[in-house]
Coordinates of C-alpha atoms in Angstrom, one line a residue:
M25 CA 0.1 -0.2 -0.4
S26 CA 1.3 3.2 -0.6
K27 CA 1.7 6.4 1.6
R28 CA -0.9 8.6 0.6
K29 CA -0.8 12.1 2.0
H30 CA -3.7 13.1 4.1
G31 CA -5.3 16.9 4.2
K32 CA -4.1 17.2 1.0
Y33 CA -7.6 18.8 0.0
S34 CA -9.4 21.6 1.8
T35 CA -12.9 22.0 3.3
R36 CA -14.3 23.5 0.0
Q37 CA -12.6 21.2 -1.8
Q38 CA -14.3 18.2 -0.2
L39 CA -17.7 20.1 -0.2
Q40 CA -17.4 20.9 -3.7
W41 CA -16.3 17.0 -4.8
V42 CA -19.0 15.6 -2.9
W43 CA -21.8 17.6 -4.2
Q44 CA -20.4 17.4 -7.9
R45 CA -20.8 13.8 -7.5
A46 CA -24.4 14.2 -5.9
G47 CA -25.9 14.3 -9.7
R48 CA -29.3 14.9 -9.4
Y49 CA -30.2 13.5 -5.9
K50 CA -29.0 17.2 -4.9
Y51 CA -32.6 17.6 -4.4
G52 CA -33.3 15.1 -1.6
V53 CA -30.4 17.3 0.5
F54 CA -32.3 20.3 -0.1
L55 CA -35.7 19.0 0.8
T56 CA -33.9 17.3 3.9
A57 CA -32.9 20.7 5.1
V58 CA -35.9 22.6 4.5
L59 CA -37.7 19.7 6.5
R60 CA -35.4 19.8 9.1
M61 CA -35.4 24.1 9.6
W62 CA -39.3 23.5 9.8
S63 CA -38.9 20.9 12.6
A64 CA -36.6 22.9 14.6
A65 CA -38.7 26.1 13.7
N66 CA -41.8 23.9 15.4
V67 CA -39.6 23.0 18.0
V68 CA -39.1 26.5 19.3
V69 CA -42.8 27.7 19.2
V70 CA -43.8 24.6 20.9
P71 CA -42.2 26.5 24.2
L72 CA -44.0 29.3 23.4
V73 CA -47.7 27.6 22.9
F74 CA -46.9 25.4 26.5
R75 CA -46.6 29.0 28.2
V76 CA -49.8 30.3 27.5
L77 CA -51.1 27.5 27.9
V78 CA -49.6 26.7 31.5
D79 CA -50.3 30.4 32.1
A80 CA -54.0 29.9 31.2
A81 CA -54.4 27.0 33.4
V82 CA -53.1 28.6 36.7
A83 CA -55.5 31.5 35.9
G84 CA -58.4 29.1 35.1
R85 CA -58.9 30.3 31.5
K86 CA -60.6 27.3 29.9
R87 CA -61.4 28.8 26.7
E88 CA -57.9 29.5 26.2
F89 CA -55.9 26.8 27.9
M90 CA -58.3 24.5 25.4
I91 CA -57.3 26.9 22.4
G92 CA -53.4 26.1 23.5
F93 CA -54.3 22.2 23.9
V94 CA -55.3 22.2 20.4
L95 CA -52.0 23.9 19.3
Y96 CA -49.8 22.3 21.3
A97 CA -51.3 19.0 20.0
G98 CA -51.1 19.9 16.7
L99 CA -47.2 20.8 17.0
F100 CA -46.8 17.4 18.3
G101 CA -48.6 15.8 15.1
L102 CA -46.8 17.8 12.7
Q103 CA -43.3 17.3 14.2
T104 CA -44.4 13.6 13.8
A105 CA -45.6 13.6 10.2
I106 CA -42.2 15.9 9.4
W107 CA -39.9 12.9 10.6
G108 CA -41.9 10.3 8.7
V109 CA -41.9 12.3 5.8
L110 CA -37.9 12.8 6.3
F111 CA -37.5 9.2 7.1
H112 CA -39.1 8.0 4.3
L113 CA -37.1 10.8 2.0
N114 CA -33.7 9.9 3.5
Q115 CA -34.1 6.0 2.6
R116 CA -35.1 6.4 -0.7
V117 CA -32.6 9.5 -1.6
S118 CA -29.8 7.6 0.3
F119 CA -29.8 4.6 -1.9
Q120 CA -29.6 6.2 -4.8
M121 CA -27.1 8.5 -4.1
E122 CA -25.5 5.9 -3.1
A123 CA -25.5 3.4 -5.7
S124 CA -24.5 6.8 -8.1
I125 CA -21.6 7.6 -6.3
K126 CA -20.1 3.9 -6.3
G127 CA -21.0 3.3 -9.7
R128 CA -18.9 6.5 -10.8
L129 CA -16.3 5.3 -8.8
Y130 CA -16.3 1.5 -9.7
E131 CA -16.1 2.4 -13.3
G132 CA -13.5 4.7 -12.6
L133 CA -11.5 2.2 -11.0
L134 CA -11.9 0.0 -13.7
R135 CA -10.2 2.4 -15.6
T136 CA -7.6 3.3 -13.4
E137 CA -4.0 3.0 -14.7
Y138 CA -3.1 -1.2 -13.3
S139 CA 0.4 0.3 -11.8
S140 CA -1.7 2.8 -10.0
L141 CA -4.2 0.4 -8.2
K142 CA -2.6 -2.7 -7.4
E143 CA -0.8 -0.2 -4.7
Y144 CA -4.3 -0.9 -3.1
A145 CA -5.6 -3.9 -1.0
I146 CA -8.6 -5.1 -2.3
G147 CA -9.6 -5.1 1.2
E148 CA -9.0 -1.5 1.4
L149 CA -11.0 -0.9 -1.8
N150 CA -14.2 -2.7 -0.8
S151 CA -13.9 0.1 2.5
H152 CA -14.1 2.6 0.2
L153 CA -17.0 1.8 -2.4
N154 CA -18.3 0.2 0.9
S155 CA -18.2 2.5 4.2
D156 CA -16.6 5.7 2.7
V157 CA -19.4 6.2 0.4
K158 CA -21.8 5.3 2.3
L159 CA -20.9 8.0 5.1
I160 CA -20.4 10.9 2.5
V161 CA -24.0 10.0 1.6
S162 CA -24.8 10.2 5.5
G163 CA -23.0 13.1 6.0
L164 CA -24.5 14.9 3.3
L165 CA -28.1 14.2 4.4
T166 CA -27.5 14.7 8.1
I167 CA -24.6 17.1 8.7
V168 CA -25.8 20.3 6.5
P169 CA -29.2 19.6 7.0
G170 CA -28.7 19.3 10.8
L171 CA -26.6 22.3 11.2
L172 CA -28.9 24.6 9.6
S173 CA -31.5 22.9 12.3
I174 CA -29.2 24.1 15.0
V175 CA -29.1 27.5 14.1
V176 CA -32.8 27.8 13.7
R177 CA -33.4 26.2 16.8
A178 CA -30.6 28.2 18.5
G179 CA -31.0 30.9 16.7
G180 CA -34.9 31.1 17.4
A181 CA -34.6 30.1 21.3
A182 CA -31.8 33.0 21.8
L183 CA -34.3 35.5 20.4
V184 CA -37.3 34.1 22.4
L185 CA -34.6 34.1 25.7
Y186 CA -33.2 37.6 24.7
W187 CA -37.1 38.9 24.6
W188 CA -37.5 37.8 28.2
E189 CA -34.8 38.0 29.8
P190 CA -31.9 39.9 28.1
A191 CA -29.2 40.0 30.9
F192 CA -29.3 36.0 31.5
L193 CA -29.0 35.1 27.8
G194 CA -25.9 37.6 27.9
V195 CA -24.6 35.1 30.3
Y196 CA -25.2 31.8 29.3
A197 CA -24.1 32.9 25.9
L198 CA -21.0 33.8 27.4
V199 CA -20.4 30.2 28.4
L200 CA -21.6 28.7 24.8
A201 CA -19.1 30.6 23.7
G202 CA -16.7 29.4 25.2
V203 CA -17.6 26.0 24.6
G204 CA -17.3 26.6 20.8
V205 CA -13.8 27.7 21.4
A206 CA -12.8 24.3 23.2
M207 CA -14.5 22.6 20.2
A208 CA -12.2 24.5 17.6
V209 CA -9.4 23.7 19.7
L210 CA -10.1 20.2 19.5
R211 CA -11.0 20.2 16.0
R212 CA -7.2 18.7 15.3
P213 CA -6.6 15.9 17.7
M214 CA -10.3 14.4 17.0
K215 CA -9.8 14.8 13.0
T216 CA -6.8 12.9 13.4
M217 CA -8.3 10.1 15.6
Q218 CA -10.8 9.5 13.2
R219 CA -8.3 8.5 10.8
A220 CA -6.4 6.3 12.8
V221 CA -9.5 4.3 13.5
R222 CA -10.3 4.1 10.0
R223 CA -7.2 3.1 8.8
E224 CA -7.0 0.7 11.1
S225 CA -10.4 -1.2 10.3
D226 CA -9.2 -0.8 6.8
G227 CA -6.1 -3.2 7.7
V228 CA -8.4 -5.4 9.8
Q229 CA -10.8 -5.8 6.7
A230 CA -7.9 -6.5 4.4
V231 CA -6.5 -9.2 6.8
Q232 CA -10.1 -10.8 6.6
Q233 CA -10.6 -11.0 2.9
D234 CA -6.7 -12.0 2.1
T235 CA -7.1 -14.8 5.1
L236 CA -10.9 -16.4 3.9
S237 CA -9.4 -16.0 0.3
N238 CA -7.1 -18.2 1.3
T239 CA -8.4 -20.8 3.2
L240 CA -7.6 -23.4 1.8
M241 CA -3.6 -22.5 2.3
V242 CA -4.5 -22.1 5.8
Q243 CA -6.1 -25.4 6.5
T244 CA -3.2 -27.6 4.5
F245 CA -0.7 -26.2 6.7
L246 CA -2.2 -26.4 9.3
A247 CA -2.2 -22.7 9.8
Y248 CA -5.7 -21.4 12.3
D249 CA -3.6 -20.5 15.3
S250 CA -1.0 -18.1 12.7
A251 CA -4.0 -16.7 11.1
T252 CA -6.0 -16.1 14.1
T253 CA -3.4 -14.6 15.9
A254 CA -2.2 -12.4 13.0
W255 CA -6.0 -11.2 12.7
K256 CA -6.4 -10.8 16.4
D257 CA -2.8 -8.3 16.4
R258 CA -4.4 -6.3 14.0
L259 CA -7.6 -6.3 15.4
D260 CA -5.9 -5.3 18.9
S261 CA -4.8 -2.2 17.0
L262 CA -7.9 -1.4 16.1
R263 CA -9.0 -1.8 19.6
Q264 CA -6.9 0.7 20.8
A265 CA -7.7 3.6 18.3
V266 CA -11.1 2.7 19.0
Y267 CA -10.7 2.9 22.8
R268 CA -8.5 6.3 22.3
Q269 CA -11.3 8.0 20.7
N270 CA -13.4 6.8 23.2
R271 CA -11.8 8.1 25.9
F272 CA -11.7 11.9 24.2
S273 CA -14.9 11.7 23.4
N274 CA -16.3 10.3 26.9
V275 CA -14.2 13.5 28.5
L276 CA -15.8 15.5 25.9
H277 CA -19.1 14.6 26.4
T278 CA -18.9 14.3 30.2
G279 CA -17.7 17.7 30.0
Y280 CA -20.4 19.5 28.3
G281 CA -22.6 17.5 30.5
V282 CA -21.5 19.2 33.4
L283 CA -21.9 22.7 31.9
S284 CA -25.2 22.0 30.3
D285 CA -26.9 20.5 33.5
L286 CA -25.1 23.9 35.4
G287 CA -26.7 25.7 32.6
Y288 CA -30.4 24.1 32.9
L289 CA -30.3 25.1 36.6
G290 CA -28.9 28.6 36.3
C291 CA -31.8 29.0 34.2
L292 CA -34.0 27.3 36.9
L293 CA -32.7 29.3 39.5
W294 CA -33.1 32.8 37.7
F295 CA -36.4 32.8 36.8
G296 CA -37.4 30.8 39.3
A297 CA -36.4 33.7 41.3
G298 CA -38.3 35.8 39.0
V299 CA -41.5 33.8 40.2
L300 CA -40.6 34.4 43.7
D301 CA -40.1 38.4 42.6
G302 CA -43.9 38.2 40.9
R303 CA -42.3 39.7 37.4
V304 CA -42.4 36.2 35.7
S305 CA -45.1 34.0 35.3
Y306 CA -45.2 30.3 35.7
G307 CA -45.7 29.2 32.1
T308 CA -42.8 31.6 31.4
L309 CA -40.6 29.6 33.8
S310 CA -41.6 26.0 32.2
A311 CA -41.0 27.7 28.7
A312 CA -37.6 29.2 29.3
L313 CA -36.7 25.6 30.7
Q314 CA -37.4 24.0 27.8
L315 CA -36.2 27.0 25.3
V316 CA -32.7 26.6 27.5
S317 CA -32.8 23.1 26.4
Q318 CA -33.2 23.9 23.1
V319 CA -30.0 26.4 23.1
Q320 CA -28.4 23.0 24.8
N321 CA -29.3 20.6 22.7
P322 CA -27.8 21.8 19.6
F323 CA -24.5 22.5 20.7
G324 CA -24.8 18.9 22.6
D325 CA -25.8 17.7 18.9
M326 CA -22.0 19.5 17.7
T327 CA -20.2 17.0 19.2
Q328 CA -21.9 14.1 17.5
Q329 CA -21.9 16.1 14.4
L330 CA -17.8 17.3 14.6
S331 CA -17.9 13.4 14.8
S332 CA -19.9 13.0 11.8
W333 CA -18.1 15.5 10.0
F334 CA -14.7 14.5 10.6
S335 CA -15.9 10.8 9.3
F336 CA -17.1 12.7 6.4
Q337 CA -13.8 14.1 5.5
T338 CA -11.3 11.2 6.0
S339 CA -14.3 10.1 3.7
A340 CA -14.0 12.0 1.2
E341 CA -10.4 12.6 1.1
R342 CA -10.1 8.8 1.0
L343 CA -12.5 8.7 -2.4
M344 CA -10.9 11.7 -3.3
D345 CA -7.3 10.3 -4.0
L346 CA -9.3 7.0 -5.3
D347 CA -10.6 9.5 -8.1
D348 CA -7.2 11.1 -8.6
L349 CA -6.1 8.1 -9.5
P350 CA -4.6 8.3 -13.0
K351 CA -6.9 6.8 -15.8
E352 CA -5.8 5.0 -18.6
S353 CA -5.6 7.3 -21.4
L354 CA -8.0 5.8 -24.3
R355 CA -6.4 7.6 -27.7
P356 CA -8.5 7.5 -30.8
D357 CA -5.4 6.2 -32.7
A358 CA -7.0 2.6 -33.5
P359 CA -4.2 -0.1 -34.1
P360 CA -3.5 -1.2 -37.4
P361 CA -6.5 -4.4 -38.3
D362 CA -3.3 -6.0 -40.0
M363 CA -0.4 -6.0 -37.4
Q364 CA 2.7 -7.2 -39.2
T365 CA 5.5 -6.4 -36.6
I366 CA 5.9 -5.8 -32.8
E367 CA 9.0 -3.4 -32.2
I368 CA 10.9 -2.8 -29.1
R369 CA 13.6 -0.8 -29.2
G370 CA 16.0 0.2 -26.2
L371 CA 13.0 -0.7 -23.4
S372 CA 13.5 -0.2 -20.0
F373 CA 11.8 -0.6 -17.2
G374 CA 11.8 -1.3 -13.4
Y375 CA 9.9 -1.2 -9.8
D376 CA 10.8 1.2 -7.0
G377 CA 14.4 2.1 -9.0
D378 CA 15.3 -1.7 -9.4
P379 CA 15.7 -2.3 -12.9
T380 CA 13.9 -5.4 -14.3
L381 CA 14.6 -5.1 -17.8
D382 CA 17.3 -2.9 -19.2
D383 CA 17.8 -1.6 -22.6
V384 CA 16.0 -4.4 -24.7
S385 CA 15.0 -4.7 -27.9
L386 CA 13.3 -7.6 -29.9
D387 CA 11.2 -8.0 -33.0
I388 CA 7.7 -9.7 -33.1
H389 CA 6.3 -10.9 -36.5
Q390 CA 2.7 -11.8 -37.3
G391 CA 2.5 -15.5 -36.9
D392 CA 5.4 -16.2 -34.7
C393 CA 5.1 -18.5 -31.7
I394 CA 7.9 -17.6 -29.1
G395 CA 8.4 -19.2 -25.9
F396 CA 9.8 -17.1 -23.2
V397 CA 12.1 -18.8 -20.5
G398 CA 14.4 -17.8 -17.3
V399 CA 14.3 -18.2 -14.0
S400 CA 11.3 -16.8 -11.7
G401 CA 11.3 -12.6 -11.1
A402 CA 13.6 -12.0 -14.5
G403 CA 10.6 -9.9 -16.1
K404 CA 9.2 -12.0 -18.2
S405 CA 5.2 -11.5 -17.2
T406 CA 6.6 -7.8 -16.8
L407 CA 7.0 -7.8 -20.4
L408 CA 3.7 -8.9 -21.3
K409 CA 2.1 -6.5 -19.2
I410 CA 4.1 -3.7 -20.8
L411 CA 2.7 -5.3 -24.3
L412 CA -0.6 -4.8 -22.4
S413 CA 0.1 -1.2 -21.5
L414 CA -0.8 -2.1 -17.8
Y415 CA 3.1 -0.6 -17.2
S416 CA 4.2 2.4 -19.2
V417 CA 8.1 1.8 -20.3
Q418 CA 10.5 4.1 -18.8
A419 CA 12.9 4.3 -21.5
G420 CA 12.7 3.1 -25.3
Q421 CA 9.9 2.3 -27.4
V422 CA 7.2 -0.4 -28.1
T423 CA 5.8 0.3 -31.9
V424 CA 3.5 -1.7 -33.8
R425 CA 3.5 -1.8 -37.4
D426 CA 1.4 -2.7 -40.7
K427 CA 2.2 -4.6 -44.0
E428 CA 2.5 -0.9 -45.7
G429 CA 5.2 0.5 -42.9
G430 CA 2.5 2.7 -41.2
A431 CA 3.4 2.6 -36.8
V432 CA 1.1 3.1 -34.0
P433 CA 3.3 3.3 -30.5
L434 CA 1.7 0.6 -27.9
S435 CA -0.9 2.3 -26.0
P436 CA -3.9 1.1 -23.9
A437 CA -5.9 1.5 -27.0
T438 CA -3.7 -1.2 -29.1
R439 CA -4.8 -3.7 -26.5
Q440 CA -7.4 -5.2 -28.2
L441 CA -4.6 -6.3 -30.0
F442 CA -3.5 -8.9 -27.5
A443 CA -5.6 -11.7 -25.6
Y444 CA -4.1 -12.4 -22.0
V445 CA -4.0 -15.6 -20.3
P446 CA -2.6 -14.9 -16.7
Q447 CA -1.1 -17.2 -14.1
G448 CA -3.1 -18.4 -11.5
H449 CA -7.0 -17.6 -11.1
S450 CA -8.7 -15.0 -13.2
V451 CA -12.3 -16.1 -13.7
I452 CA -15.0 -14.0 -12.6
A453 CA -18.3 -16.2 -11.4
G454 CA -20.8 -17.3 -14.3
T455 CA -22.0 -19.4 -16.1
I456 CA -19.2 -21.3 -19.0
E457 CA -20.9 -19.0 -21.5
Q458 CA -20.4 -16.1 -19.4
V459 CA -17.1 -16.9 -18.8
V460 CA -15.9 -17.6 -22.0
S461 CA -17.8 -14.7 -23.5
F462 CA -16.4 -12.2 -21.0
R463 CA -20.5 -11.3 -20.9
Y464 CA -21.7 -11.5 -17.4
D465 CA -24.2 -9.0 -18.3
Q466 CA -25.8 -11.4 -21.0
T467 CA -28.0 -14.8 -20.1
V468 CA -29.5 -15.5 -23.1
F469 CA -26.8 -16.4 -25.5
S470 CA -27.8 -16.6 -29.9
P471 CA -27.1 -19.7 -31.7
E472 CA -24.0 -17.7 -33.5
E473 CA -22.6 -16.8 -29.9
K474 CA -23.0 -20.2 -29.1
A475 CA -21.5 -21.4 -32.0
R476 CA -18.5 -19.3 -31.3
I477 CA -18.3 -20.2 -27.8
Q478 CA -18.1 -23.8 -28.4
A479 CA -15.7 -23.6 -30.9
A480 CA -13.0 -21.4 -28.9
C481 CA -13.7 -24.3 -26.1
R482 CA -13.3 -27.3 -28.5
T483 CA -9.5 -25.2 -29.6
A484 CA -9.3 -25.1 -25.8
C485 CA -9.9 -28.9 -24.7
V486 CA -13.1 -27.0 -22.7
D487 CA -15.6 -29.3 -24.2
D488 CA -13.8 -32.5 -22.8
F489 CA -15.5 -31.7 -19.5
V490 CA -18.2 -29.4 -20.2
D491 CA -19.7 -32.4 -22.3
T492 CA -19.9 -34.2 -18.9
L493 CA -21.9 -31.4 -17.0
S494 CA -25.6 -32.1 -16.8
N495 CA -25.9 -28.5 -17.5
G496 CA -23.6 -28.1 -20.2
Y497 CA -22.1 -24.4 -21.2
E498 CA -25.2 -23.1 -18.5
T499 CA -23.1 -24.4 -15.6
L500 CA -22.3 -21.8 -12.9
V501 CA -18.6 -21.6 -12.1
G502 CA -18.7 -20.4 -8.6
E503 CA -16.3 -17.5 -6.8
G504 CA -13.0 -18.4 -7.0
G505 CA -13.3 -20.8 -9.5
A506 CA -16.0 -23.2 -7.2
G507 CA -16.7 -26.3 -9.1
V508 CA -14.4 -27.0 -11.6
S509 CA -10.8 -28.0 -11.2
E510 CA -7.3 -25.6 -11.5
G511 CA -6.3 -27.1 -14.9
Q512 CA -10.3 -26.7 -16.4
L513 CA -9.6 -22.9 -15.3
Q514 CA -7.0 -22.7 -17.5
R515 CA -8.3 -24.1 -19.8
L516 CA -11.6 -21.9 -19.9
A517 CA -9.3 -18.6 -19.4
I518 CA -7.6 -19.9 -22.4
A519 CA -11.0 -20.2 -24.5
R520 CA -11.9 -17.0 -23.2
A521 CA -8.5 -16.0 -25.2
I522 CA -9.1 -17.5 -27.9
Y523 CA -12.8 -16.3 -28.8
Y524 CA -11.6 -12.7 -28.1
G525 CA -10.4 -13.1 -31.5
A526 CA -7.2 -11.1 -31.1
P527 CA -4.4 -11.5 -33.6
V528 CA -1.8 -12.1 -30.7
L529 CA -2.1 -14.4 -27.5
L530 CA 0.1 -13.9 -24.4
L531 CA 0.1 -16.8 -22.3
D532 CA 1.9 -17.1 -19.2
E533 CA 2.4 -20.5 -17.6
A534 CA -1.1 -20.9 -19.4
T535 CA -0.9 -24.7 -19.2
S536 CA 1.0 -25.0 -16.1
A537 CA -2.3 -27.4 -14.4
L538 CA -3.0 -29.8 -17.3
D539 CA -1.7 -33.4 -17.8
E540 CA 0.6 -33.8 -20.7
A541 CA -1.8 -35.5 -22.7
T542 CA -4.0 -32.4 -22.8
E543 CA -1.4 -30.0 -22.7
R544 CA -0.1 -31.5 -25.8
R545 CA -3.8 -31.2 -27.6
V546 CA -4.3 -27.8 -26.5
L547 CA -0.9 -26.6 -27.6
E548 CA -1.4 -27.9 -30.9
N549 CA -4.9 -26.7 -31.1
I550 CA -3.8 -23.1 -30.6
R551 CA -0.2 -23.8 -33.0
A552 CA -3.1 -24.5 -35.9
L553 CA -4.9 -21.3 -35.6
K554 CA -4.6 -19.1 -38.5
D555 CA -3.2 -15.7 -38.2
R556 CA -2.3 -15.8 -34.7
T557 CA 1.0 -14.7 -33.2
V558 CA 1.4 -16.6 -29.6
L559 CA 4.0 -15.5 -26.8
T560 CA 4.3 -17.5 -24.6
I561 CA 5.7 -18.2 -21.0
T562 CA 6.7 -21.5 -19.3
H563 CA 9.2 -23.8 -17.9
N564 CA 7.9 -26.8 -19.3
T565 CA 10.0 -27.9 -21.9
Q566 CA 6.9 -29.5 -24.1
A567 CA 5.0 -26.3 -24.4
L568 CA 8.3 -24.9 -26.1
S569 CA 8.0 -27.4 -28.7
I570 CA 4.9 -25.2 -30.0
C571 CA 7.7 -22.7 -30.8
N572 CA 9.5 -21.2 -33.6
R573 CA 11.6 -18.8 -31.5
I574 CA 12.9 -19.1 -28.2
V575 CA 14.1 -15.7 -25.7
R576 CA 15.8 -16.3 -22.6
V577 CA 15.6 -13.2 -20.4
K578 CA 18.3 -12.8 -18.0
D579 CA 19.8 -10.1 -15.8
G580 CA 17.3 -7.6 -17.5
K581 CA 18.2 -8.7 -21.2
L582 CA 17.0 -10.6 -23.9
Y583 CA 18.9 -13.3 -25.3
E584 CA 17.2 -15.4 -28.6
E585 CA 18.3 -19.1 -28.4
C586 CA 17.9 -21.9 -31.0
P587 CA 14.7 -24.0 -30.2
A588 CA 16.7 -26.9 -31.5
A589 CA 19.1 -27.0 -28.7
L590 CA 16.2 -27.3 -25.8

């Protein structure tokens, strides 16, 4: 995982980014804010009606009391209705907004440069797409409307208290101002602790996902204790971060609770003295206590709002980091349809400053079948990824030429020239038809499509085992290749590459899990394909039997060898 700098986005940039990605669902935020402010105004009016109600009851004014009661009950009913609409609106808008933002990010990740994307663990990416998106949507629908609601509640209550007792409000406002200053001072440590919790939470998810996806190895090596201990260690780091945050929050909440109680008692003492002096009515005392609560509650909510705000900022920063990852440049220069030669000239590439390929050159002609050999880590797979433009060359160039001599530099746009079979598991769950065609959005295939799928499967010897399955080509291959063997998965991956129809096949240990007889048949079928260029990486001598050229990768260089010598 790369080290990413926090705090490089201003608050304004974060809000602009989130607001832009809210798209057409901004209306939900606007309506939520209007309803929350309406509810806040309603809450301020309730004590005023309650004052009239109490004073009428004390004075024995029945008609005035009944009118006040009806108004009081109506305000409660209105409040219930407002929150019912808010709940329905938030449920509807939050799902739609979350799906919209997540969809844009998901599509962006699929188009992100491979070299940048691989710096993130899968568990971390899942956390961003799920937890972070959910938090910014929740924040957008609660923080902004909540702050506006606080302004209305606190402002309205303060105006009424000023109307009744200006001196009391002045003293109380000084106390609240001190609370506000304290919150501003504590902002940075709260935000730092929030980031630490999120970072450790990502670590726990990454360990869980990595371990659960490799349960076969855990069970094979009886590594239950080791795997559990590694998970517990990460969980303990998360626990410590959460406890630090909780201790800080508890002190903050307790301190504010004490101030709130003192404020309430101060109000009772102040207005109670007014009742004793005969300058304040019982209704005013009761209403003042409610209004003080209306002033205090928003400030109490502010501590929760601050915590939510820091979570919102942390999530926004993380998602902006993802969104800012460099995307593939799909330039309009289409690859030549009749590729004649791929020219590699002076190519150099390395990881983190360590050279893997150093000033290498090679010509790959149409119809060639080239076998790349060499020790593990020599740079064979890296070379194939460079041809696919998954990595950018750091020096030199790679050019595709046609028969007329026209040249196109290698780029993501030339990727359609290649069909790739990587090492290891590379099949996404779906039916065999979907796996081979890579059309997971399609459940019904036309006769022509079925024929093409089956032809590719015959070439890769997939039909050997598909014919024995009760559902044939509609058989479901589960997550992680569940339901089929490793060798069958390799053949499905080869069939997928053949179905793609690209003129150049890139095979990276593509037959390593096949038995000798099946491997021979698959290789012979591949060699018999018309107008196909094959580049294969292998440690198997039999796989080299179909090659007309052998290239050894050693010490960052390419050395061509005679096939007959192997």
